[in-house]
Short mmCIF file of C-alpha atoms in Angstrom, two decimals:
data_model
loop_
_atom_site.label_atom_id
_atom_site.label_comp_id
_atom_site.label_asym_id
_atom_site.label_seq_id
_atom_site.Cartn_x
_atom_site.Cartn_y
_atom_site.Cartn_z
CA MET A 245 -35.08 4.59 29.45
CA SER A 246 -33.33 6.50 32.19
CA PRO A 247 -31.15 9.45 31.11
CA GLN A 248 -28.46 8.19 33.48
CA SER A 249 -28.07 4.90 31.63
CA ARG A 250 -26.74 3.79 28.32
CA SER A 251 -28.99 2.25 25.69
CA GLN A 252 -28.91 -1.46 24.99
CA PRO A 253 -25.74 -2.54 23.14
CA GLY A 254 -26.02 -3.01 19.42
CA GLY A 255 -28.61 -0.30 18.81
CA GLN A 256 -31.52 -2.75 18.47
CA PRO A 257 -35.01 -1.24 18.32
CA PRO A 258 -37.12 -1.97 21.40
CA GLY A 259 -38.89 -5.25 20.82
CA GLY A 260 -37.34 -5.87 17.42
CA SER A 261 -34.22 -6.50 15.37
CA ARG A 262 -32.41 -4.80 12.55
CA SER A 263 -33.52 -5.51 9.03
CA GLY A 264 -30.96 -5.22 6.23
CA GLN A 265 -32.13 -3.84 2.91
CA ARG A 266 -31.00 -4.25 -0.67
CA ARG A 267 -29.07 -1.23 -1.91
CA GLY A 268 -31.46 1.21 -3.57
CA ALA A 269 -34.61 -0.73 -2.59
CA ALA A 270 -37.29 0.83 -0.39
CA PRO A 271 -37.83 -1.05 2.89
CA PRO A 272 -41.14 -2.91 3.23
CA ASN A 273 -43.91 -1.34 5.30
CA ALA A 274 -43.53 -4.21 7.78
CA LEU A 275 -40.28 -2.64 8.97
CA PHE A 276 -41.93 0.74 9.42
CA ALA A 277 -44.86 -0.86 11.25
CA GLU A 278 -42.42 -2.56 13.62
CA LEU A 279 -40.62 0.71 14.32
CA LEU A 280 -43.92 2.50 14.91
CA ARG A 281 -45.00 -0.20 17.37
CA ALA A 282 -41.76 0.37 19.24
CA ALA A 283 -42.54 4.09 19.30
CA ARG A 284 -45.65 3.45 21.41
CA GLU A 285 -43.35 3.48 24.43
CA LEU A 286 -42.99 7.22 23.85
CA LEU A 287 -46.58 7.69 25.04
CA ALA A 288 -45.67 6.39 28.50
CA VAL A 289 -42.79 8.78 29.25
CA ARG A 290 -43.10 12.21 30.86
CA SER A 291 -39.59 13.58 30.45
CA PRO A 292 -38.54 15.24 27.17
CA LEU A 293 -35.00 13.96 27.80
CA ASP A 294 -36.21 10.36 28.05
CA ALA A 295 -38.25 10.88 24.89
CA GLU A 296 -35.26 12.26 22.98
CA LEU A 297 -33.06 9.36 24.08
CA MET A 298 -35.69 6.85 23.01
CA VAL A 299 -36.10 8.44 19.58
CA SER A 300 -32.32 8.62 19.19
CA GLU A 301 -32.08 4.91 19.94
CA LEU A 302 -34.74 4.15 17.36
CA LEU A 303 -32.99 6.27 14.71
CA GLY A 304 -29.78 4.42 15.53
CA THR A 305 -31.22 1.07 14.43
CA TRP A 306 -30.06 1.65 10.86
CA TRP A 307 -27.16 4.07 11.45
CA GLY A 308 -24.60 1.29 11.92
CA GLN A 309 -25.62 -0.36 8.63
CA ARG A 310 -25.61 2.73 6.47
CA GLY A 311 -21.98 2.56 5.32
CA GLY A 312 -20.27 5.80 4.37
CA GLY A 313 -20.54 8.49 1.72
CA ARG A 314 -23.40 8.20 -0.78
CA ARG A 315 -24.63 4.93 0.72
CA ALA A 316 -25.16 6.67 4.08
CA ALA A 317 -27.32 9.33 2.43
CA THR A 318 -29.24 6.66 0.52
CA VAL A 319 -30.03 4.65 3.65
CA GLU A 320 -31.10 7.78 5.55
CA GLN A 321 -33.42 8.66 2.69
CA LEU A 322 -34.89 5.20 2.12
CA VAL A 323 -35.32 4.22 5.76
CA GLY A 324 -35.42 7.49 7.68
CA GLU A 325 -37.55 9.51 5.30
CA GLY A 326 -39.58 6.43 4.43
CA LEU A 327 -40.44 6.02 8.12
CA VAL A 328 -41.53 9.68 8.28
CA ASP A 329 -43.83 9.18 5.28
CA TYR A 330 -45.28 6.01 6.79
CA ALA A 331 -45.88 7.59 10.22
CA GLY A 332 -47.56 10.60 8.62
CA GLU A 333 -50.18 8.31 7.10
CA GLN A 334 -51.08 6.53 10.35
CA ARG A 335 -52.77 9.42 12.24
CA SER A 336 -52.15 7.87 15.66
CA PRO A 337 -50.74 9.33 18.91
CA ALA A 338 -47.67 7.07 18.57
CA ALA A 339 -47.09 8.33 15.03
CA LEU A 340 -47.31 11.95 16.19
CA ALA A 341 -44.95 11.26 19.09
CA LEU A 342 -42.43 9.67 16.72
CA LEU A 343 -42.71 12.49 14.20
CA SER A 344 -42.20 15.06 16.97
CA GLY A 345 -38.99 13.28 17.99
CA ILE A 346 -37.66 12.99 14.42
CA ALA A 347 -38.40 16.69 13.84
CA CYS A 348 -35.92 17.36 16.66
CA LEU A 349 -33.34 14.62 16.14
CA GLY A 350 -33.43 13.62 12.47
CA THR A 351 -31.29 14.77 9.57
CA SER A 352 -32.24 18.15 8.10
CA ARG A 353 -34.38 16.48 5.41
CA GLN A 354 -35.99 14.10 7.87
CA ALA A 355 -36.65 16.91 10.36
CA ALA A 356 -38.33 19.14 7.78
CA LYS A 357 -40.59 16.34 6.53
CA ALA A 358 -41.41 15.19 10.06
CA GLU A 359 -42.36 18.70 11.16
CA ARG A 360 -44.77 19.10 8.25
CA ALA A 361 -46.32 15.69 8.86
CA ALA A 362 -46.64 16.36 12.61
CA LEU A 363 -48.45 19.67 11.99
CA GLU A 364 -50.92 17.88 9.72
CA LEU A 365 -51.68 15.32 12.44
CA ILE A 366 -52.11 18.05 15.06
CA GLU A 367 -54.54 19.89 12.77
CA ALA A 368 -56.42 16.62 12.30
CA GLY A 369 -56.97 16.43 16.07
CA VAL A 370 -54.42 13.72 16.96
CA PRO A 371 -53.46 14.23 20.65
CA ARG A 372 -49.88 15.35 21.26
CA PRO A 373 -47.79 14.02 24.19
CA GLY A 374 -47.09 16.55 26.93
CA TRP A 375 -43.34 16.38 26.56
CA ALA A 376 -43.49 17.29 22.85
CA GLN A 377 -43.66 21.05 23.51
CA HIS A 378 -40.31 20.90 25.31
CA LEU A 379 -38.59 18.56 22.88
CA GLY A 380 -35.33 20.02 21.62
CA ALA A 381 -35.91 23.32 23.43
CA VAL A 382 -32.65 23.00 25.33
CA THR A 383 -30.38 25.72 26.62
CA PRO A 384 -26.62 25.06 26.59
CA ALA A 385 -24.67 25.84 29.75
CA GLU A 386 -21.04 25.15 30.64
CA CYS A 387 -18.81 22.99 28.44
CA TYR A 388 -15.63 21.19 29.50
CA VAL A 389 -12.81 19.11 28.04
CA ASN A 390 -11.44 16.21 30.08
CA PRO A 391 -8.30 14.80 28.36
CA ASP A 392 -6.70 11.55 29.32
CA GLU A 393 -3.13 11.79 30.59
CA LEU A 394 -1.52 10.64 27.34
CA GLY A 395 -3.69 12.72 25.02
CA ASP A 396 -5.22 9.71 23.25
CA THR A 397 -8.76 10.91 23.87
CA ASP A 398 -10.78 13.90 25.03
CA GLU A 399 -14.08 13.68 26.83
CA VAL A 400 -16.06 16.72 25.70
CA ILE A 401 -18.72 17.43 28.33
CA CYS A 402 -21.61 19.75 27.44
CA VAL A 403 -24.28 20.64 30.00
CA PHE A 404 -27.86 21.41 28.89
CA SER A 405 -31.25 22.01 30.48
CA TYR A 406 -34.85 22.60 29.46
CA ALA A 407 -35.21 26.25 30.49
CA GLY A 408 -33.36 25.51 33.70
CA GLU A 409 -35.20 22.24 34.37
CA GLU A 410 -33.87 18.69 34.08
CA PRO A 411 -30.14 19.54 33.70
CA HIS A 412 -28.11 16.85 31.97
CA ALA A 413 -24.64 16.39 30.52
CA LEU A 414 -23.68 14.90 27.18
CA VAL A 415 -20.27 13.21 27.27
CA SER A 416 -18.66 12.58 23.86
CA VAL A 417 -15.36 10.71 23.56
CA VAL A 418 -13.07 11.97 20.78
CA ASP A 419 -10.34 9.47 19.84
CA TYR A 420 -7.25 11.05 18.27
CA ASN A 421 -5.74 7.68 17.39
CA SER A 422 -8.74 7.12 15.09
CA ASP A 423 -8.41 10.31 13.03
CA GLY A 424 -10.17 12.35 15.72
CA MET A 425 -13.59 10.72 15.45
CA ILE A 426 -16.27 10.51 18.13
CA LYS A 427 -16.24 6.86 19.12
CA ASP A 428 -18.49 6.86 22.19
CA GLY A 429 -21.06 9.00 23.97
CA TRP A 430 -23.55 8.92 26.80
CA VAL A 431 -25.84 11.11 28.85
CA THR A 432 -26.14 11.60 32.60
CA SER A 433 -28.39 13.71 34.82
CA ARG A 434 -25.86 13.56 37.67
CA VAL A 435 -24.04 16.61 36.40
CA SER A 436 -22.47 17.78 39.68
CA LYS A 437 -21.21 14.31 40.51
CA LEU A 438 -19.66 13.95 37.05
CA LEU A 439 -17.86 17.30 37.18
CA ASP A 440 -16.59 16.70 40.73
CA HIS A 441 -15.19 13.32 39.64
CA CYS A 442 -13.38 14.88 36.67
CA ARG A 443 -11.87 17.61 38.84
CA GLU A 444 -10.70 15.07 41.40
CA ILE A 445 -9.01 12.86 38.81
CA SER A 446 -7.36 15.86 37.19
CA SER A 447 -6.02 17.14 40.50
CA GLN A 448 -4.35 13.78 41.16
CA ARG A 449 -2.27 13.98 38.00
CA GLU A 450 1.17 15.49 38.03
CA VAL A 451 0.78 18.24 35.46
CA LYS A 452 3.89 20.22 34.61
CA GLY A 453 4.84 23.10 32.35
CA SER A 454 3.30 23.00 28.88
CA GLU A 455 1.21 19.96 29.81
CA ALA A 456 -1.07 22.09 32.01
CA ARG A 457 -3.31 22.52 28.98
CA HIS A 458 -4.15 18.81 29.23
CA ALA A 459 -5.89 19.23 32.58
CA PHE A 460 -9.67 19.17 32.98
CA ARG A 461 -10.82 22.62 31.93
CA GLN A 462 -13.83 24.67 30.94
CA VAL A 463 -14.06 25.74 27.29
CA ASP A 464 -16.24 28.12 25.33
CA ALA A 465 -19.46 26.49 24.09
CA GLY A 466 -18.66 27.52 20.52
CA GLN A 467 -15.24 25.87 20.81
CA ALA A 468 -16.90 22.69 22.06
CA ARG A 469 -19.23 22.77 19.05
CA HIS A 470 -16.28 23.14 16.69
CA MET A 471 -14.52 20.16 18.26
CA LEU A 472 -17.62 17.95 18.17
CA GLU A 473 -18.69 18.95 14.66
CA THR A 474 -15.24 18.15 13.34
CA ALA A 475 -15.12 14.81 15.16
CA LEU A 476 -18.65 13.73 14.16
CA THR A 477 -17.90 14.53 10.52
CA VAL A 478 -14.99 12.09 10.69
CA THR A 479 -17.18 9.40 12.28
CA ASP A 480 -19.89 9.83 9.67
CA SER A 481 -17.43 9.74 6.75
CA VAL A 482 -16.12 6.26 7.62
CA ALA A 483 -17.98 3.25 6.25
CA ASP A 484 -17.27 1.09 9.29
CA PRO A 485 -16.15 3.36 12.13
CA SER A 486 -14.57 1.85 15.24
CA VAL A 487 -17.21 3.04 17.70
CA SER A 488 -18.68 1.59 20.89
CA ASP A 489 -21.57 -0.86 20.72
CA SER A 490 -23.96 1.75 22.13
CA PHE A 491 -22.82 4.69 19.97
CA ALA A 492 -25.49 4.23 17.29
CA SER A 493 -28.18 4.77 19.93
CA TYR A 494 -26.69 8.15 20.83
CA HIS A 495 -25.69 9.33 17.37
CA ALA A 496 -28.85 11.32 16.61
CA PHE A 497 -28.90 12.80 20.12
CA ILE A 498 -25.27 13.92 19.82
CA ARG A 499 -25.96 15.48 16.40
CA ALA A 500 -28.97 17.39 17.76
CA ARG A 501 -27.10 18.65 20.84
CA ILE A 502 -24.23 19.88 18.67
CA ARG A 503 -26.74 21.94 16.70
CA ALA A 504 -27.99 23.44 19.99
CA LEU A 505 -24.54 24.85 20.80
CA PRO A 506 -23.62 28.35 19.58
CA PRO A 507 -21.34 28.58 16.52
CA TYR A 508 -17.65 29.17 17.06
CA ARG A 509 -16.57 32.64 15.96
CA GLY A 510 -12.95 32.74 17.06
CA ARG A 511 -9.71 31.90 15.28
CA SER A 512 -9.29 28.54 13.61
CA LEU A 513 -8.68 25.56 15.84
CA SER A 514 -7.32 22.08 15.36
CA ALA A 515 -9.53 19.07 16.04
CA THR A 516 -8.13 19.01 19.57
CA GLY A 517 -9.53 22.48 20.23
CA GLU A 518 -6.08 24.10 20.29
CA ARG A 519 -4.83 26.99 18.17
CA ARG A 520 -3.42 25.79 14.89
CA HIS A 521 0.31 26.20 14.47
CA ALA A 522 1.69 25.40 11.04
CA TRP A 523 4.46 22.81 11.04
CA SER A 524 6.64 24.00 8.18
CA ARG A 525 9.47 21.93 6.74
CA ASP A 526 12.03 24.12 8.52
CA ARG A 527 10.28 23.77 11.87
CA ARG A 528 10.14 19.99 11.48
CA ALA A 529 13.82 19.89 10.54
CA MET A 530 14.73 21.91 13.64
CA LEU A 531 12.81 19.50 15.86
CA ALA A 532 14.60 16.53 14.27
CA ALA A 533 17.97 18.22 14.80
CA GLU A 534 17.17 18.83 18.48
CA PHE A 535 16.31 15.17 18.91
CA LEU A 536 19.40 13.87 17.11
CA ALA A 537 21.60 16.10 19.29
CA SER A 538 20.00 14.84 22.52
CA ASP A 539 21.40 12.36 25.03
CA GLU A 540 18.58 9.93 24.21
CA ALA A 541 19.70 9.70 20.56
CA GLU A 542 23.41 9.41 21.35
CA ASP A 543 23.55 5.61 20.99
CA LEU A 544 21.88 5.50 17.55
CA SER A 545 24.71 4.23 15.37
CA ASP A 546 23.29 4.71 11.86
CA ARG A 547 22.81 8.48 11.91
CA GLY A 548 21.53 8.68 8.34
CA SER A 549 18.78 6.12 8.93
CA ALA A 550 18.04 7.68 12.33
CA SER A 551 17.52 11.06 10.68
CA HIS A 552 15.10 9.63 8.12
CA CYS A 553 13.21 7.73 10.84
CA ALA A 554 12.93 10.86 12.98
CA ASP A 555 11.47 12.70 9.98
CA ARG A 556 8.77 10.02 9.68
CA ILE A 557 7.93 10.19 13.37
CA ILE A 558 7.60 13.97 13.15
CA ASP A 559 5.51 13.79 9.95
CA TYR A 560 3.12 11.34 11.60
CA GLY A 561 2.73 13.53 14.67
CA CYS A 562 2.20 16.70 12.64
CA ASP A 563 0.00 15.34 9.87
CA ARG A 564 -1.88 12.48 11.54
CA ASP A 565 -1.88 13.42 15.24
CA PHE A 566 -3.13 16.98 14.88
CA GLY A 567 0.22 18.75 15.10
CA ARG A 568 1.50 16.86 18.17
CA PRO A 569 4.80 15.16 17.24
CA LEU A 570 5.96 15.06 20.89
CA ARG A 571 2.87 13.19 22.11
CA MET A 572 3.50 9.49 22.63
CA SER A 573 1.36 6.74 24.09
CA PRO A 574 1.19 2.94 23.79
CA THR A 575 -1.79 3.22 21.42
CA LYS A 576 -0.10 5.81 19.23
CA VAL A 577 3.10 3.76 19.09
CA GLU A 578 1.20 0.70 17.83
CA ALA A 579 -0.80 2.74 15.32
CA PHE A 580 2.40 4.27 13.97
CA LEU A 581 4.54 1.11 13.80
CA LEU A 582 1.92 -1.45 12.80
CA GLY A 583 -0.63 0.67 10.96
CA TRP A 584 0.60 3.85 9.33
CA LEU A 585 4.21 3.00 8.46
CA PRO A 586 3.57 -0.33 6.69
CA ARG A 587 0.79 1.21 4.62
CA LYS A 588 2.05 4.68 3.90
CA VAL A 589 5.87 4.84 3.87
CA MET A 590 8.54 3.00 1.91
CA LEU A 591 11.50 2.51 4.24
CA SER A 592 14.86 1.15 3.17
CA PHE A 593 16.00 -2.06 4.83
CA ALA A 594 18.40 -0.09 7.04
CA GLU A 595 15.57 2.25 8.07
CA GLN A 596 13.33 -0.70 8.87
CA ASP A 597 16.01 -2.05 11.21
CA ALA A 598 16.57 1.34 12.82
CA MET A 599 12.99 2.53 13.23
CA PRO A 600 12.03 0.75 16.52
CA HIS A 601 15.26 1.92 18.18
CA VAL A 602 14.80 5.49 16.96
CA LEU A 603 11.20 5.46 18.14
CA ALA A 604 12.23 4.23 21.59
CA ALA A 605 14.77 7.06 21.85
CA TRP A 606 12.10 9.52 20.69
CA VAL A 607 9.68 8.26 23.37
CA ARG A 608 12.29 8.93 26.08
CA TRP A 609 13.25 12.34 24.68
CA ALA A 610 9.69 13.56 24.05
CA GLY A 611 8.53 12.26 27.44
CA ARG A 612 11.28 14.19 29.20
CA ARG A 613 10.41 17.36 27.27
CA ARG A 614 6.76 17.02 28.18
CA GLY A 615 7.57 16.40 31.83
CA LEU A 616 5.90 12.98 31.96
CA SER A 617 6.53 10.58 34.80
CA GLU A 618 8.91 7.67 34.33
CA ALA A 619 6.05 5.21 34.69
CA VAL A 620 4.10 6.81 31.85
CA ILE A 621 7.18 6.84 29.59
CA THR A 622 7.88 3.19 30.41
CA ASP A 623 4.40 2.16 29.24
CA SER A 624 5.07 3.61 25.79
CA LEU A 625 8.56 2.06 25.68
CA GLU A 626 7.11 -1.37 26.42
CA ALA A 627 4.69 -0.89 23.53
CA VAL A 628 7.65 -0.20 21.22
CA PHE A 629 9.52 -3.31 22.35
CA ASN A 630 6.40 -5.49 22.17
CA ALA A 631 5.72 -4.34 18.62
CA MET A 632 9.22 -4.91 17.24
CA GLY A 633 8.60 -8.46 16.06
CA ALA A 634 5.21 -7.67 14.58
CA PHE A 635 6.67 -4.59 12.88
CA ALA A 636 9.23 -6.69 11.02
CA GLN A 637 6.47 -9.05 9.85
CA ALA A 638 3.82 -6.42 9.13
CA TYR A 639 6.00 -4.09 7.09
CA ARG A 640 4.75 -4.45 3.58
CA ASP A 641 6.86 -6.62 1.30
CA PRO A 642 7.09 -5.09 -2.18
CA ALA A 643 6.73 -8.61 -3.57
CA GLU A 644 3.05 -8.42 -2.61
CA PHE A 645 2.59 -6.15 -5.63
CA GLY A 646 4.41 -8.53 -7.96
CA LEU A 647 7.35 -6.12 -8.14
CA ASP A 648 10.90 -6.51 -6.96
CA TYR A 649 12.60 -3.98 -4.72
CA ALA A 650 14.48 -2.22 -7.53
CA LEU A 651 11.26 -1.64 -9.46
CA VAL A 652 9.53 -0.33 -6.34
CA ARG A 653 12.29 2.19 -5.76
CA ARG A 654 11.80 3.52 -9.30
CA LEU A 655 8.10 4.04 -8.64
CA LEU A 656 8.67 5.54 -5.20
CA PRO A 657 11.46 8.12 -5.37
CA ASP A 658 9.55 10.02 -2.69
CA ALA A 659 9.11 6.89 -0.49
CA ASP A 660 5.31 7.36 -0.58
CA LEU A 661 4.26 3.73 -0.22
CA GLU A 662 0.59 4.67 -0.46
CA ALA A 663 1.22 5.75 -4.07
CA LEU A 664 2.62 2.36 -5.15
CA PRO A 665 -0.63 0.68 -6.33
CA ARG A 666 -1.79 3.61 -8.45
CA ARG A 667 1.68 4.18 -9.96
CA ALA A 668 2.07 0.49 -10.77
CA PHE A 669 -1.36 0.70 -12.43
CA ALA A 670 -0.30 3.73 -14.48
CA PHE A 671 3.10 2.26 -15.51
CA PRO A 672 2.82 -1.54 -15.73
CA VAL A 673 5.72 -1.92 -18.20
CA LEU A 674 9.07 -1.04 -16.63
CA GLU A 675 11.40 -3.67 -18.13
CA GLY A 676 12.28 -5.02 -21.56
CA TRP A 677 13.01 -3.26 -24.86
CA HIS A 678 10.79 -1.08 -27.03
CA SER A 679 11.79 0.75 -30.23
CA GLY A 680 15.45 0.27 -29.37
CA SER A 681 15.12 1.65 -25.81
CA ASP A 682 16.07 -0.26 -22.66
CA LEU A 683 12.99 0.29 -20.48
CA SER A 684 14.78 -0.80 -17.31
CA ILE A 685 16.87 2.38 -17.24
CA LEU A 686 13.96 4.78 -17.86
CA ASP A 687 12.64 6.88 -14.99
CA PRO A 688 8.82 6.93 -14.66
CA ALA A 689 9.15 10.18 -12.69
CA ASP A 690 10.71 11.89 -15.74
CA PRO A 691 8.14 13.23 -18.26
CA ASN A 692 10.32 12.35 -21.26
CA ASP A 693 10.87 8.76 -20.10
CA ARG A 694 7.18 8.38 -19.29
CA ARG A 695 6.23 8.75 -22.93
CA ALA A 696 8.45 5.81 -23.92
CA LEU A 697 7.14 3.66 -21.06
CA LEU A 698 3.52 4.36 -22.01
CA ALA A 699 4.25 3.73 -25.70
CA ALA A 700 5.63 0.31 -24.74
CA ASP A 701 2.29 -0.42 -23.07
CA HIS A 702 0.55 -0.18 -26.48
CA ALA A 703 1.25 -3.21 -28.64
CA THR A 704 -1.00 -1.99 -31.47
CA PRO A 705 -1.46 1.54 -32.88
CA ALA A 706 -4.35 3.46 -31.39
CA PRO A 707 -7.22 4.88 -33.49
CA GLY A 708 -6.67 8.54 -34.34
CA GLY A 709 -2.90 8.31 -34.17
CA VAL A 710 -0.44 7.08 -31.56
CA GLY A 711 0.83 10.54 -30.61
CA ARG A 712 -2.52 11.98 -29.56
CA HIS A 713 -3.47 8.77 -27.78
CA ILE A 714 -0.23 8.67 -25.78
CA GLU A 715 -0.70 12.32 -24.82
CA ARG A 716 -4.11 11.46 -23.34
CA HIS A 717 -2.50 8.56 -21.45
CA MET A 718 0.19 10.96 -20.23
CA GLY A 719 -2.47 13.19 -18.70
CA VAL A 720 -4.02 10.32 -16.74
CA ALA A 721 -0.63 8.88 -15.75
CA ASP A 722 0.60 12.23 -14.44
CA ARG A 723 -2.48 12.65 -12.28
CA LEU A 724 -2.28 9.08 -10.98
CA TRP A 725 1.40 9.60 -10.15
CA ARG A 726 0.55 12.69 -8.06
CA GLY A 727 -2.74 11.34 -6.72
CA ASP A 728 -4.49 14.49 -7.95
CA PRO A 729 -7.35 14.35 -7.35
CA PRO A 730 -7.66 11.34 -5.00
CA GLU A 731 -11.05 10.60 -6.56
CA LEU A 732 -9.29 9.55 -9.80
CA TRP A 733 -7.66 6.48 -8.24
CA GLU A 734 -10.77 5.76 -6.17
CA ALA A 735 -12.84 5.65 -9.38
CA ALA A 736 -10.25 3.41 -11.06
CA GLN A 737 -10.40 0.96 -8.15
CA ARG A 738 -14.19 0.81 -8.29
CA LEU A 739 -14.07 -0.05 -11.99
CA LEU A 740 -11.32 -2.63 -11.48
CA ASP A 741 -13.23 -4.22 -8.60
CA ALA A 742 -16.26 -4.48 -10.89
CA GLY A 743 -14.21 -6.58 -13.32
CA GLN A 744 -13.35 -3.95 -15.92
CA ASP A 745 -10.23 -4.46 -18.04
CA ARG A 746 -7.34 -2.18 -17.05
CA HIS A 747 -7.11 -0.54 -20.47
CA LEU A 748 -10.86 0.12 -20.54
CA VAL A 749 -10.56 1.71 -17.11
CA LEU A 750 -7.83 4.03 -18.40
CA HIS A 751 -10.01 4.95 -21.38
CA ALA A 752 -12.92 5.73 -19.03
CA LEU A 753 -10.69 8.03 -16.99
CA MET A 754 -9.39 9.73 -20.13
CA ALA A 755 -12.97 10.31 -21.29
CA VAL A 756 -13.82 11.98 -17.98
CA LEU A 757 -10.78 14.25 -18.23
CA ASP A 758 -11.72 15.19 -21.80
CA HIS A 759 -15.34 15.80 -20.83
CA THR A 760 -14.59 18.08 -17.87
CA SER A 761 -11.94 20.09 -19.77
CA GLY A 762 -9.92 21.34 -16.81
CA ASP A 763 -12.89 22.07 -14.51
CA GLU A 764 -11.60 20.46 -11.29
CA ALA A 765 -14.92 20.68 -9.43
CA ALA A 766 -16.74 19.03 -12.33
CA LEU A 767 -13.98 16.41 -12.63
CA ILE A 768 -14.31 15.39 -8.98
CA ALA A 769 -18.11 15.31 -9.20
CA VAL A 770 -18.09 13.04 -12.27
CA LEU A 771 -15.42 10.75 -10.82
CA ARG A 772 -17.44 10.26 -7.63
CA GLU A 773 -20.39 9.07 -9.70
CA LEU A 774 -18.38 6.93 -12.14
CA GLU A 775 -19.46 3.31 -12.00
CA ALA A 776 -18.81 0.26 -14.17
CA ASP A 777 -21.26 -0.43 -16.99
CA GLU A 778 -23.84 -3.08 -16.22
CA PRO A 779 -22.99 -6.44 -17.82
#
């Protein structure tokens, strides 16, 4: 494999295919034997860079199938550490070459086991490939950030060498429309050509005023590490990340090169590598007022709805786009209108009608403030207009939850649409009569009314007394209402998906709260492990 080229799409092992495994089951030795046969190619290479890229590609064969969270750790342990154990038993040059590569590129557990196994093979007289002594012994040099014009992505370029020999650049693409994850990466040995190309493209852009920070620029190596560590953590936390076909082949290499960079010791940065500036409520309100007083917002007829829509645009930019409410691009417009809004925010009918028009005015106003060209602004405006029809269709209909609009408004006084499923789960009875009370006029956000609503959910008296039982339900309902901690609703969904009865799920959550007795760390730990009982 040449360091200038990408690996084969799909992350397939050389000469083989991926093999899926049952959850929790150790892979058969046939899989390990196939991977070790593929590792024989390591004996033919001379360059430590080529060797690292080949090992990274091999480690990437199961990365794309690992899922997220605990499943990722389980797959790395079963397959990755299982491969290390298998290779350590083979006592062959190919096994030693593979172990040497995993000691450099594997997870911390894999690397430690591989290093021990490799030392045992060396002591047993197994010949070591010449490149092994240089493997991972890289020295970081200059680091750069190459943003695209609209700020959708950054290319983080880090230059390395082996004690001054074989210089190469790792290019990692950070996508801020995908929560700031690394979605692509590659390696090139044509470092000078790459940097000259980036400088040329940057010089052709019309960069004005505050947007000068979006030009191609050199950054501190520790800052580059902070940016890449943050972005790779996001990638690794997603069960099915939207990454390039070749990313799995570079994942281990990127992880190892990040570790080779010096730690960042400066002030805290955002994921974009910029200084963090808190966006307080007052600061957001001032920005909204500036927009509403602008020429671009002059034709917005429904000022009340326009104000609420502007607040949502600002919240999205501050909370989801790394503190950049003025940044607009076609991709961000689509993600906001067709992704985030329909899933996270409950808009009134008037606000739904107004939102595309407010967003178009915001695109013009923000583009003018940023000094963008008319052509760039027009691209984002076209994205708004093209999405208007789909926005009307995609915006979530409250009827999907079996609730009418009036009931939804009672559950969402804060317009937090994301909270609707868990609040509907906590308070399923919102209409009818119970003990002489009209449930339809009770407010589930009011603690006193909550008790009556939860009592109506219990047709028969509970063991140990109704009062104590309702109080325990109140504790769970209050936490579900606030989403505190998020793991509570995540655990409830896992149990529901496994076929558990709703009331049994509530009782399981109450038992966890009783067991942890106010210890939030223990509560979160237990909830993460909570699974449905086996049938």
